[in-house]
PDB file of C-alpha atoms in Angstrom:
ATOM      1  CA  VAL A   1     -46.616  80.651  33.301  1.00 56.00           C
ATOM      2  CA  SER A   2     -43.372  82.608  31.851  1.00 78.00           C
ATOM      3  CA  THR A   3     -43.082  82.547  35.786  1.00 81.00           C
ATOM      4  CA  GLN A   4     -43.894  78.859  36.575  1.00 83.00           C
ATOM      5  CA  SER A   5     -41.117  78.235  33.764  1.00 88.00           C
ATOM      6  CA  THR A   6     -38.769  80.201  35.547  1.00 90.00           C
ATOM      7  CA  GLY A   7     -39.428  78.672  39.180  1.00 87.00           C
ATOM      8  CA  LYS A   8     -39.227  75.423  38.154  1.00 90.00           C
ATOM      9  CA  GLN A   9     -35.809  75.961  35.956  1.00 91.00           C
ATOM     10  CA  LEU A  10     -33.949  77.709  39.129  1.00 91.00           C
ATOM     11  CA  GLU A  11     -35.057  73.795  41.342  1.00 91.00           C
ATOM     12  CA  ILE A  12     -33.972  72.401  38.946  1.00 93.00           C
ATOM     13  CA  ASN A  13     -30.622  74.679  38.345  1.00 93.00           C
ATOM     14  CA  PHE A  14     -30.751  74.105  41.987  1.00 93.00           C
ATOM     15  CA  GLU A  15     -30.967  70.779  42.006  1.00 93.00           C
ATOM     16  CA  GLU A  16     -28.649  69.990  39.964  1.00 94.00           C
ATOM     17  CA  ILE A  17     -25.785  72.446  41.023  1.00 95.00           C
ATOM     18  CA  SER A  18     -26.517  70.997  45.059  1.00 94.00           C
ATOM     19  CA  GLY A  19     -25.880  67.581  43.861  1.00 94.00           C
ATOM     20  CA  LYS A  20     -22.768  69.558  42.447  1.00 96.00           C
ATOM     21  CA  PHE A  21     -22.193  70.481  45.666  1.00 96.00           C
ATOM     22  CA  ASP A  22     -22.362  67.299  47.584  1.00 96.00           C
ATOM     23  CA  ALA A  23     -20.142  66.139  45.187  1.00 97.00           C
ATOM     24  CA  GLU A  24     -18.054  69.153  46.266  1.00 97.00           C
ATOM     25  CA  GLU A  25     -18.181  67.898  49.304  1.00 97.00           C
ATOM     26  CA  ASP A  26     -18.056  64.744  48.911  1.00 97.00           C
ATOM     27  CA  ARG A  27     -14.769  64.405  46.898  1.00 98.00           C
ATOM     28  CA  CYS A  28     -13.314  66.705  49.539  1.00 98.00           C
ATOM     29  CA  ASP A  29     -14.014  64.521  52.451  1.00 98.00           C
ATOM     30  CA  GLN A  30     -11.862  61.862  50.507  1.00 98.00           C
ATOM     31  CA  LEU A  31      -9.159  64.224  49.843  1.00 98.00           C
ATOM     32  CA  THR A  32      -9.446  64.915  53.802  1.00 98.00           C
ATOM     33  CA  GLN A  33      -8.732  60.440  54.362  1.00 98.00           C
ATOM     34  CA  ASN A  34      -6.562  60.877  52.039  1.00 98.00           C
ATOM     35  CA  LEU A  35      -4.409  63.280  53.247  1.00 98.00           C
ATOM     36  CA  LYS A  36      -5.101  61.543  56.563  1.00 98.00           C
ATOM     37  CA  GLN A  37      -3.554  58.514  55.450  1.00 98.00           C
ATOM     38  CA  VAL A  38      -0.279  59.951  53.805  1.00 98.00           C
ATOM     39  CA  GLN A  39       0.199  61.724  57.097  1.00 98.00           C
ATOM     40  CA  GLY A  40      -0.032  58.663  59.194  1.00 98.00           C
ATOM     41  CA  ASP A  41       2.011  56.173  56.181  1.00 98.00           C
ATOM     42  CA  TYR A  42       4.585  59.491  56.652  1.00 98.00           C
ATOM     43  CA  LYS A  43       4.744  59.212  60.407  1.00 98.00           C
ATOM     44  CA  ASP A  44       5.292  55.715  60.652  1.00 98.00           C
ATOM     45  CA  LEU A  45       8.026  56.276  57.749  1.00 98.00           C
ATOM     46  CA  GLU A  46       9.539  58.676  60.201  1.00 98.00           C
ATOM     47  CA  ASN A  47       9.213  56.474  63.014  1.00 98.00           C
ATOM     48  CA  GLU A  48      10.676  53.752  61.462  1.00 98.00           C
ATOM     49  CA  LEU A  49      14.518  55.862  60.292  1.00 98.00           C
ATOM     50  CA  ALA A  50      14.734  56.912  63.786  1.00 98.00           C
ATOM     51  CA  ASP A  51      14.442  53.314  64.753  1.00 98.00           C
ATOM     52  CA  ARG A  52      16.424  51.863  61.796  1.00 98.00           C
ATOM     53  CA  THR A  53      19.323  55.185  62.205  1.00 98.00           C
ATOM     54  CA  SER A  54      19.614  53.850  65.886  1.00 98.00           C
ATOM     55  CA  ASP A  55      20.244  50.813  64.966  1.00 98.00           C
ATOM     56  CA  LEU A  56      23.041  51.427  62.644  1.00 98.00           C
ATOM     57  CA  SER A  57      24.525  54.219  65.169  1.00 97.00           C
ATOM     58  CA  LYS A  58      24.746  51.611  67.186  1.00 98.00           C
ATOM     59  CA  ALA A  59      25.471  49.340  64.733  1.00 98.00           C
ATOM     60  CA  GLU A  60      28.435  51.627  64.956  1.00 98.00           C
ATOM     61  CA  GLY A  61      29.623  51.935  68.741  1.00 97.00           C
ATOM     62  CA  ASN A  62      29.551  47.670  68.611  1.00 98.00           C
ATOM     63  CA  ASN A  63      32.270  47.403  65.424  1.00 98.00           C
ATOM     64  CA  ARG A  64      34.096  50.163  66.600  1.00 97.00           C
ATOM     65  CA  THR A  65      34.295  48.241  70.093  1.00 98.00           C
ATOM     66  CA  LEU A  66      35.252  44.737  67.524  1.00 98.00           C
ATOM     67  CA  VAL A  67      38.050  46.630  65.848  1.00 98.00           C
ATOM     68  CA  GLN A  68      39.313  48.024  68.949  1.00 98.00           C
ATOM     69  CA  GLU A  69      38.772  44.457  70.891  1.00 98.00           C
ATOM     70  CA  ASN A  70      40.548  42.569  67.488  1.00 98.00           C
ATOM     71  CA  VAL A  71      43.344  45.356  67.436  1.00 98.00           C
ATOM     72  CA  LEU A  72      44.457  44.163  71.807  1.00 98.00           C
ATOM     73  CA  LEU A  73      43.920  40.303  69.822  1.00 98.00           C
ATOM     74  CA  LYS A  74      46.327  41.208  67.589  1.00 98.00           C
ATOM     75  CA  ASP A  75      48.176  42.718  69.775  1.00 98.00           C
ATOM     76  CA  GLU A  76      48.603  40.386  72.547  1.00 98.00           C
ATOM     77  CA  PHE A  77      48.979  37.378  69.206  1.00 98.00           C
ATOM     78  CA  GLU A  78      52.499  39.401  68.214  1.00 98.00           C
ATOM     79  CA  LYS A  79      53.388  39.300  71.553  1.00 98.00           C
ATOM     80  CA  GLU A  80      53.256  35.660  72.514  1.00 98.00           C
ATOM     81  CA  SER A  81      54.332  35.114  69.043  1.00 97.00           C
ATOM     82  CA  ARG A  82      58.118  36.932  70.760  1.00 97.00           C
ATOM     83  CA  ASN A  83      57.353  35.316  73.170  1.00 98.00           C
ATOM     84  CA  ARG A  84      57.326  31.902  71.676  1.00 97.00           C
ATOM     85  CA  GLN A  85      60.327  32.540  69.653  1.00 97.00           C
ATOM     86  CA  ASN A  86      62.317  33.174  72.659  1.00 97.00           C
ATOM     87  CA  LEU A  87      61.213  30.714  74.363  1.00 97.00           C
ATOM     88  CA  GLU A  88      62.314  28.304  71.220  1.00 97.00           C
ATOM     89  CA  LYS A  89      65.596  30.406  70.654  1.00 97.00           C
ATOM     90  CA  THR A  90      66.289  29.763  74.816  1.00 97.00           C
ATOM     91  CA  ARG A  91      65.196  26.220  74.723  1.00 96.00           C
ATOM     92  CA  LYS A  92      67.769  25.909  71.640  1.00 95.00           C
ATOM     93  CA  ARG A  93      70.603  27.476  73.599  1.00 94.00           C
ATOM     94  CA  LEU A  94      70.356  25.843  76.933  1.00 95.00           C
ATOM     95  CA  GLU A  95      70.619  22.340  74.861  1.00 94.00           C
ATOM     96  CA  LEU A  96      74.251  22.920  73.179  1.00 92.00           C
ATOM     97  CA  GLU A  97      75.278  24.109  76.148  1.00 91.00           C
ATOM     98  CA  PHE A  98      73.831  21.103  77.972  1.00 90.00           C
ATOM     99  CA  GLU A  99      75.637  18.857  75.163  1.00 89.00           C
ATOM    100  CA  GLU A 100      78.256  21.246  75.504  1.00 86.00           C
ATOM    101  CA  HIS A 101      78.635  20.004  79.249  1.00 73.00           C
TER     102      HIS A 101
END
């Protein structure tokens, strides 16, 4: 009777341990899936960061180009302004000369 009850207890213990093992195995599988999801999300974020970094680089290049164009346009505007002033002075001088004659 003692051996039979010990065998039964061992069988019950084995089933409990087996159930706990299966539960831990399922938990490990779930953690593995979670890890794969996190790794995928991380990779997506890395790619997004690379894209945004590239966009920022392009924007910085465009900004430099616009600044250079702005400097050129400002120089051109100043030159045109000086030309206008010179033309106005010349016009006034010619008008005075014309009036004198």
